[in-house]
Each structure stands twice: as C-alpha cells, then as structure tokens.
Amino acid sequence: RIMRPDDANVAGNVHGGTILKMIEEAGAIISTRHCNSQNGERCVAALARVERTDFLSPMCIGEVAHVSAEITYTSKHSVEVQVNVMSENILTGTKKLTNKATLWYVPLSLKNVDKVLEVPPVVYSRQEQEEEGRKRYEAQKLERMETKWRNGDIVQPVLNPEPNTVSYSQSSLIHLVGPSDCTLHGFVHGGVTMKLMDEVAGIVAARHCKTNIVTASVDAINFHDKIRKGCVITISGRMTFTSNKSMEIEVLVDADPVVDNSQQRYRAASAFFTYVSLSQEGKSLPVPQLVPETEDEKKRFEEGKGRYLQMKAKRQGQVEPQP
C-alpha cells in the first residue's frame, strides 16, 4: 500500500510502528491460512514473538510498501514466518529492502482461544531446513521464557527530573482496548500493540535528544499473554542506554482487565527499541549521553551496553567473547 502523511513523522519518515503493523498483518494472514489448510478444528494464528528487526533503509511518504511473507518452519504448536518489506518509489521505479523480520505464531481454537491447536507440517525443499528451524525454535522458546520472568518491574514517574536522566524522558500511554484493535475473537492484534510500543519509544527518544528520530532496530518483542477487548493497557518506555549515535529504549506493556475482578494486572509484552537522531538533512547526529542515577538504572545501562557491543560485534562479523 502507499504510504500516507498519517503513516509518518513530521520529517516524512514512515513510523517504525506502521511498518511493524504491516509485517504482523502479513504474518497473521499466512500463518492462519496454513493452520487451517487441513480438515479439523478452525483456528486463528496469534503472535507470540518477533525476532530482532533492523530498519535497513527509511521509507517515506508517497512510496509504496511491498510486504511478502513465507512460512519457514513449523513445530507441533507454532509457525515461523519470514517477512520482507520493500519500498518502491513509483516516480523512479527504484526499489529497496527496508526490513526483514522473523515472527512466531501459535494457532488458537475459535471455540476456545485459550486452547492451542496442532500445526500442519510444512514441506521443506532441503533436509537441512528442518534442523535449522528446530534450532531457531528452541532458542526463541528459551529466551521468551527467560524474558518473561525478568520483566517484573514497572516504570514509576518522578517529579522535576533533571535533563538527560532516565526519568526526564520516560513516557507512558494508557489505551482502552476497543473492537477496532482486536481480532474477531476478542484479543488484540499483535501489530496494534507493536505500533503503540513504537509510538511510546519514539516519544522517549524525541524527549531525550529533541531532534527528529527514526527507528533503527527492534530487539526481540515477546508477547507473554493475550490482551482482551475491554482491557486498559499501559505502554511504558524508558531510556536504558545511549551510545554516541543511538539510543536504546525499553518498552513494557501491562494489561489491566478492569471489567474482570478475578484477574489482576499482568505483563503482556516487552521489547527494546533502538533509535537514531537525525538532522533536517537526514544525517546522523550525536546523541546526548544518558545519566543513570539509581543502582537499577546503572545496572540496566550496563546490560544495554552489553547488548550494544554484542550486536556491533555480530555486524562486524566478529566472534563474540565468552563471559
């Protein structure tokens, strides 16, 4: 589809959340089709995780986004989908790759959305593909479980924070989940959640550096639990690390089932977003250095630094040092 002004920021760059939403829609379509390709109980595919996604090239207003999806692995209860996003300048015909993403879906029964069904097997063109996919499946399953348990904290507001501190730029968005946010079966589309997460992360980044900002990458997004229609969700973002030219923002999504007294507030999703600061000409600018104040903030800063150095080493083709 063509990118319009309401898809982009004031500088004309398409929001990362808009692209993530399109990626998720493509993944949901192909995985739901596959999971209903055989006779049996009907189901809908729900997003469980998005692997790290890099924004390789900016997309602008007026360009056409081409989103293509392919199933690359199936386990007994999950589907791995690879999605590519191309942008096309329809005036010049120029096309460029903007995103490559890997998503994991699970099929939920239409009769009972808390019941996970079995996935029809996929036919592989090479024998090695199944083994490679199994390794990716086991790795993401382990990381998703670990992430859920270490995300118990919440973002607390601070009065009169100092510039360049974590408290100065942290932001929250409160959203009542309505029918337009949800599937026909009453739980939120993963793409809607990711779009809101990117919006909050972008506000944090803009507050910190006070310039035009764009999404550079998103670390793995884990969906820990479904969000149902009628819930009030709080999307909170806080700066965790800054390098010379990038900012890492942690985003947490908490759901409060206000119409259901039997269920307490719970952590629904979490991720780390990386942003860069740009000049009016679109060139990279230095980022003001974050000033962590509390022990927890200093710990998160060091963890963010570790993730930054690890990813930098991967990009340079270096072997990661053993801890």
Short mmCIF file of C-alpha atoms in Angstrom, two decimals:
data_model
loop_
_atom_site.label_atom_id
_atom_site.label_comp_id
_atom_site.label_asym_id
_atom_site.label_seq_id
_atom_site.Cartn_x
_atom_site.Cartn_y
_atom_site.Cartn_z
CA ARG A 1 0.00 0.00 0.00
CA ILE A 2 1.04 3.61 -0.50
CA MET A 3 2.46 5.47 2.50
CA ARG A 4 0.41 8.50 3.50
CA PRO A 5 1.09 11.51 5.78
CA ASP A 6 -0.62 9.89 8.78
CA ASP A 7 1.85 6.96 8.49
CA ALA A 8 4.88 9.22 9.01
CA ASN A 9 6.53 11.69 11.36
CA VAL A 10 6.90 15.43 10.73
CA ALA A 11 10.01 14.82 8.63
CA GLY A 12 8.17 12.47 6.27
CA ASN A 13 9.78 9.22 7.51
CA VAL A 14 7.31 6.37 7.96
CA HIS A 15 6.91 5.33 11.61
CA GLY A 16 8.58 2.07 12.53
CA GLY A 17 5.33 1.04 14.22
CA THR A 18 3.44 1.41 10.93
CA ILE A 19 5.89 -0.95 9.24
CA LEU A 20 5.78 -3.40 12.15
CA LYS A 21 1.97 -3.46 11.93
CA MET A 22 2.10 -4.29 8.21
CA ILE A 23 4.67 -7.03 8.90
CA GLU A 24 2.44 -8.58 11.56
CA GLU A 25 -0.66 -8.46 9.34
CA ALA A 26 1.19 -10.36 6.60
CA GLY A 27 2.44 -12.92 9.12
CA ALA A 28 -1.01 -13.40 10.63
CA ILE A 29 -2.60 -13.97 7.22
CA ILE A 30 -0.15 -16.61 6.01
CA SER A 31 0.08 -18.49 9.33
CA THR A 32 -3.72 -18.55 9.80
CA ARG A 33 -4.12 -19.84 6.24
CA HIS A 34 -1.58 -22.60 6.86
CA CYS A 35 -3.04 -23.65 10.21
CA ASN A 36 -6.48 -24.05 8.57
CA SER A 37 -5.16 -25.87 5.48
CA GLN A 38 -6.29 -29.28 6.72
CA ASN A 39 -9.61 -30.59 7.93
CA GLY A 40 -10.04 -30.13 11.64
CA GLU A 41 -10.90 -27.55 14.25
CA ARG A 42 -10.79 -24.00 12.89
CA CYS A 43 -8.27 -21.60 14.43
CA VAL A 44 -6.69 -18.15 14.27
CA ALA A 45 -2.93 -17.57 14.49
CA ALA A 46 -1.82 -15.33 17.38
CA LEU A 47 1.57 -13.59 17.51
CA ALA A 48 3.91 -14.92 20.20
CA ARG A 49 7.25 -13.31 19.34
CA VAL A 50 9.06 -11.12 16.82
CA GLU A 51 12.80 -11.66 16.48
CA ARG A 52 15.21 -8.73 16.22
CA THR A 53 14.24 -6.49 13.31
CA ASP A 54 16.57 -3.95 11.69
CA PHE A 55 15.26 -0.97 9.74
CA LEU A 56 17.72 -1.15 6.85
CA SER A 57 16.50 1.89 4.94
CA PRO A 58 13.94 4.64 5.66
CA MET A 59 10.57 4.64 3.93
CA CYS A 60 8.96 7.96 3.00
CA ILE A 61 5.54 9.42 2.30
CA GLY A 62 4.43 8.61 -1.26
CA GLU A 63 6.41 5.39 -1.53
CA VAL A 64 4.68 2.03 -1.93
CA ALA A 65 5.33 -0.71 0.63
CA HIS A 66 5.50 -4.29 -0.68
CA VAL A 67 5.21 -6.87 2.14
CA SER A 68 5.80 -10.57 1.41
CA ALA A 69 5.66 -13.49 3.85
CA GLU A 70 6.82 -17.12 3.77
CA ILE A 71 6.48 -19.98 6.26
CA THR A 72 9.95 -21.33 7.02
CA TYR A 73 9.39 -23.76 9.92
CA THR A 74 6.61 -25.42 11.88
CA SER A 75 6.78 -27.16 15.25
CA LYS A 76 3.88 -29.05 16.82
CA HIS A 77 2.27 -25.87 18.13
CA SER A 78 3.97 -22.91 16.40
CA VAL A 79 4.73 -21.40 13.00
CA GLU A 80 7.82 -19.43 11.98
CA VAL A 81 7.19 -16.78 9.33
CA GLN A 82 9.81 -14.76 7.44
CA VAL A 83 8.63 -11.37 6.18
CA ASN A 84 10.40 -8.99 3.77
CA VAL A 85 9.44 -5.35 3.21
CA MET A 86 10.40 -3.46 0.06
CA SER A 87 9.78 0.23 -0.61
CA GLU A 88 9.12 1.44 -4.16
CA ASN A 89 9.42 4.98 -5.46
CA ILE A 90 6.68 4.92 -8.09
CA LEU A 91 8.09 8.02 -9.81
CA THR A 92 11.51 6.49 -10.50
CA GLY A 93 10.76 2.77 -10.16
CA THR A 94 13.53 2.40 -7.58
CA LYS A 95 13.02 -0.40 -5.06
CA LYS A 96 14.95 -1.07 -1.85
CA LEU A 97 14.78 -3.56 1.00
CA THR A 98 13.73 -1.83 4.22
CA ASN A 99 13.02 -4.72 6.62
CA LYS A 100 13.50 -8.44 7.16
CA ALA A 101 11.62 -9.94 10.10
CA THR A 102 11.02 -13.34 11.70
CA LEU A 103 7.76 -13.89 13.58
CA TRP A 104 6.37 -16.81 15.60
CA TYR A 105 2.65 -17.60 15.75
CA VAL A 106 0.56 -20.14 17.66
CA PRO A 107 -2.87 -21.39 16.46
CA LEU A 108 -5.73 -20.72 18.90
CA SER A 109 -9.05 -22.54 18.64
CA LEU A 110 -12.03 -20.46 17.53
CA LYS A 111 -14.16 -22.31 20.08
CA ASN A 112 -11.75 -21.61 22.95
CA VAL A 113 -8.99 -19.02 22.44
CA ASP A 114 -7.09 -20.42 25.44
CA LYS A 115 -6.62 -23.74 23.61
CA VAL A 116 -3.54 -24.11 21.39
CA LEU A 117 -4.04 -26.45 18.44
CA GLU A 118 -1.54 -28.52 16.47
CA VAL A 119 0.08 -27.06 13.34
CA PRO A 120 0.00 -28.92 9.99
CA PRO A 121 3.56 -29.80 8.92
CA VAL A 122 5.26 -27.85 6.16
CA VAL A 123 7.20 -29.41 3.25
CA TYR A 124 10.87 -28.35 3.18
CA SER A 125 12.85 -28.01 -0.03
CA ARG A 126 16.06 -29.07 1.77
CA GLN A 127 16.51 -31.56 4.60
CA GLU A 128 18.75 -29.11 6.48
CA GLN A 129 15.95 -26.53 6.67
CA GLU A 130 14.01 -28.50 9.27
CA GLU A 131 17.04 -28.92 11.55
CA GLU A 132 17.99 -25.24 11.21
CA GLY A 133 14.42 -24.25 12.00
CA ARG A 134 14.31 -26.52 15.04
CA LYS A 135 17.40 -24.81 16.45
CA ARG A 136 15.80 -21.37 15.98
CA TYR A 137 12.61 -22.65 17.62
CA GLU A 138 14.40 -23.95 20.71
CA ALA A 139 16.46 -20.74 21.05
CA GLN A 140 13.46 -18.38 20.86
CA LYS A 141 11.41 -20.57 23.21
CA LEU A 142 14.11 -20.41 25.88
CA GLU A 143 14.64 -16.67 25.52
CA ARG A 144 10.91 -15.95 25.64
CA MET A 145 10.62 -17.80 28.95
CA GLU A 146 13.65 -16.01 30.43
CA THR A 147 12.39 -12.59 29.34
CA LYS A 148 9.00 -13.11 30.96
CA TRP A 149 10.49 -13.68 34.39
CA ARG A 150 12.93 -10.77 34.35
CA ASN A 151 10.30 -8.19 33.39
CA GLY A 152 8.51 -7.78 36.70
CA ASP A 153 9.36 -4.14 37.40
CA ILE A 154 7.32 -1.07 36.46
CA VAL A 155 8.15 2.46 35.33
CA GLN A 156 7.50 4.99 38.11
CA PRO A 157 7.04 8.74 37.45
CA VAL A 158 9.49 11.21 39.05
CA LEU A 159 8.77 14.87 39.84
CA ASN A 160 11.07 17.55 38.38
CA PRO A 161 13.66 15.23 36.80
CA GLU A 162 16.99 16.55 35.53
CA PRO A 163 17.71 16.65 31.74
CA ASN A 164 19.40 13.56 30.23
CA THR A 165 18.27 11.34 33.09
CA VAL A 166 16.08 8.27 32.68
CA SER A 167 13.18 9.98 34.46
CA TYR A 168 13.36 13.06 32.22
CA SER A 169 12.35 11.25 29.02
CA GLN A 170 10.34 8.27 30.29
CA SER A 171 6.79 8.18 28.93
CA SER A 172 3.58 6.20 29.27
CA LEU A 173 0.48 5.80 27.15
CA ILE A 174 -2.81 4.48 28.51
CA HIS A 175 -5.14 2.90 25.96
CA LEU A 176 -8.57 1.31 26.28
CA VAL A 177 -8.72 -1.73 24.01
CA GLY A 178 -11.70 -1.44 21.70
CA PRO A 179 -13.22 -3.63 18.98
CA SER A 180 -11.15 -1.99 16.21
CA ASP A 181 -7.94 -3.11 18.00
CA CYS A 182 -8.96 -6.75 18.14
CA THR A 183 -9.44 -9.86 16.07
CA LEU A 184 -12.96 -11.20 15.58
CA HIS A 185 -12.31 -13.32 18.65
CA GLY A 186 -11.74 -10.51 21.09
CA PHE A 187 -7.99 -10.23 21.62
CA VAL A 188 -5.63 -7.53 20.38
CA HIS A 189 -3.77 -7.81 17.07
CA GLY A 190 -0.02 -8.06 17.71
CA GLY A 191 0.56 -5.33 15.12
CA VAL A 192 -1.64 -2.89 17.07
CA THR A 193 0.41 -3.49 20.21
CA MET A 194 3.71 -3.05 18.36
CA LYS A 195 2.54 0.21 16.79
CA LEU A 196 1.70 1.62 20.22
CA MET A 197 5.03 0.41 21.60
CA ASP A 198 6.93 2.16 18.82
CA GLU A 199 4.94 5.34 19.41
CA VAL A 200 5.91 5.44 23.10
CA ALA A 201 9.55 4.58 22.36
CA GLY A 202 9.66 7.37 19.78
CA ILE A 203 8.35 9.88 22.33
CA VAL A 204 11.06 8.83 24.79
CA ALA A 205 13.77 9.20 22.14
CA ALA A 206 12.48 12.60 20.97
CA ARG A 207 12.27 13.91 24.54
CA HIS A 208 15.83 12.82 25.22
CA CYS A 209 17.53 14.36 22.18
CA LYS A 210 14.90 16.93 20.99
CA THR A 211 15.54 16.21 17.30
CA ASN A 212 13.95 14.19 14.54
CA ILE A 213 14.32 10.50 15.38
CA VAL A 214 13.78 7.25 13.46
CA THR A 215 13.58 3.61 14.49
CA ALA A 216 16.86 1.83 13.76
CA SER A 217 16.05 -1.64 15.11
CA VAL A 218 13.81 -3.55 17.47
CA ASP A 219 15.17 -6.27 19.70
CA ALA A 220 13.01 -9.37 20.11
CA ILE A 221 9.41 -8.49 21.02
CA ASN A 222 7.92 -11.08 23.35
CA PHE A 223 4.17 -11.44 23.79
CA HIS A 224 3.75 -13.05 27.19
CA ASP A 225 -0.06 -13.16 27.31
CA LYS A 226 -3.10 -12.21 25.24
CA ILE A 227 -4.75 -8.81 25.71
CA ARG A 228 -8.52 -8.99 25.56
CA LYS A 229 -11.10 -6.47 24.43
CA GLY A 230 -12.07 -4.10 27.24
CA CYS A 231 -8.67 -4.18 28.95
CA VAL A 232 -6.85 -0.97 29.78
CA ILE A 233 -3.23 -1.27 28.66
CA THR A 234 -0.35 0.88 29.87
CA ILE A 235 2.60 1.11 27.49
CA SER A 236 5.66 2.47 29.34
CA GLY A 237 9.02 3.42 27.87
CA ARG A 238 12.32 4.38 29.45
CA MET A 239 15.82 5.03 28.19
CA THR A 240 18.26 2.27 29.16
CA PHE A 241 21.44 3.02 27.17
CA THR A 242 22.99 5.55 24.80
CA SER A 243 25.99 5.18 22.52
CA ASN A 244 27.44 8.08 20.54
CA LYS A 245 24.74 7.85 17.86
CA SER A 246 21.98 5.57 19.14
CA MET A 247 19.51 5.20 21.99
CA GLU A 248 18.06 2.01 23.47
CA ILE A 249 14.57 2.25 24.97
CA GLU A 250 12.87 -0.48 26.98
CA VAL A 251 9.11 -0.71 26.39
CA LEU A 252 6.78 -2.62 28.71
CA VAL A 253 3.10 -3.35 28.10
CA ASP A 254 0.86 -4.07 31.10
CA ALA A 255 -2.79 -5.08 30.79
CA ASP A 256 -5.46 -4.37 33.39
CA PRO A 257 -8.72 -6.32 32.90
CA VAL A 258 -10.88 -3.63 34.54
CA VAL A 259 -14.17 -5.45 33.86
CA ASP A 260 -12.91 -8.73 35.31
CA ASN A 261 -12.30 -8.67 39.07
CA SER A 262 -10.97 -12.23 39.00
CA GLN A 263 -7.80 -11.29 37.09
CA GLN A 264 -5.04 -8.93 38.19
CA ARG A 265 -2.87 -6.60 36.13
CA TYR A 266 -0.25 -8.56 34.16
CA ARG A 267 2.74 -8.05 31.86
CA ALA A 268 1.56 -8.64 28.29
CA ALA A 269 4.59 -7.73 26.13
CA SER A 270 8.13 -6.32 26.31
CA ALA A 271 10.91 -5.24 23.95
CA PHE A 272 13.92 -2.97 23.39
CA PHE A 273 13.77 -0.36 20.62
CA THR A 274 16.84 1.40 19.19
CA TYR A 275 16.55 4.90 17.70
CA VAL A 276 18.94 7.28 15.99
CA SER A 277 18.85 11.09 15.89
CA LEU A 278 18.77 12.82 12.50
CA SER A 279 19.35 16.35 11.27
CA GLN A 280 16.91 18.13 8.96
CA GLU A 281 19.04 16.85 6.07
CA GLY A 282 18.65 13.27 7.30
CA LYS A 283 22.22 12.90 8.58
CA SER A 284 23.07 11.13 11.83
CA LEU A 285 23.56 13.37 14.87
CA PRO A 286 25.37 12.74 18.18
CA VAL A 287 23.06 11.60 20.98
CA PRO A 288 23.15 13.30 24.43
CA GLN A 289 24.61 10.81 26.86
CA LEU A 290 22.23 9.25 29.35
CA VAL A 291 22.88 9.96 33.04
CA PRO A 292 21.78 6.92 35.10
CA GLU A 293 21.11 7.88 38.73
CA THR A 294 19.89 4.85 40.71
CA GLU A 295 21.59 1.48 41.06
CA ASP A 296 18.86 -0.13 38.95
CA GLU A 297 19.37 2.43 36.20
CA LYS A 298 23.13 1.87 36.25
CA LYS A 299 22.55 -1.89 36.02
CA ARG A 300 20.18 -1.50 33.06
CA PHE A 301 22.72 0.82 31.41
CA GLU A 302 25.46 -1.84 31.65
CA GLU A 303 23.08 -4.50 30.32
CA GLY A 304 22.20 -2.21 27.42
CA LYS A 305 25.86 -1.62 26.74
CA GLY A 306 26.39 -5.36 26.61
CA ARG A 307 23.60 -5.79 24.06
CA TYR A 308 25.02 -2.92 22.00
CA LEU A 309 28.55 -4.36 21.93
CA GLN A 310 27.22 -7.83 21.17
CA MET A 311 25.21 -6.61 18.19
CA LYS A 312 28.09 -4.43 16.99
CA ALA A 313 30.36 -7.49 17.04
CA LYS A 314 27.82 -9.52 15.06
CA ARG A 315 27.57 -6.83 12.40
CA GLN A 316 31.34 -6.71 12.06
CA GLY A 317 31.49 -10.48 11.75
CA GLN A 318 33.50 -10.88 14.94
CA VAL A 319 33.36 -13.84 17.26
CA GLU A 320 31.53 -12.93 20.46
CA PRO A 321 33.81 -13.10 23.54
CA GLN A 322 32.94 -15.67 26.18
CA PRO A 323 31.78 -14.20 29.51
#
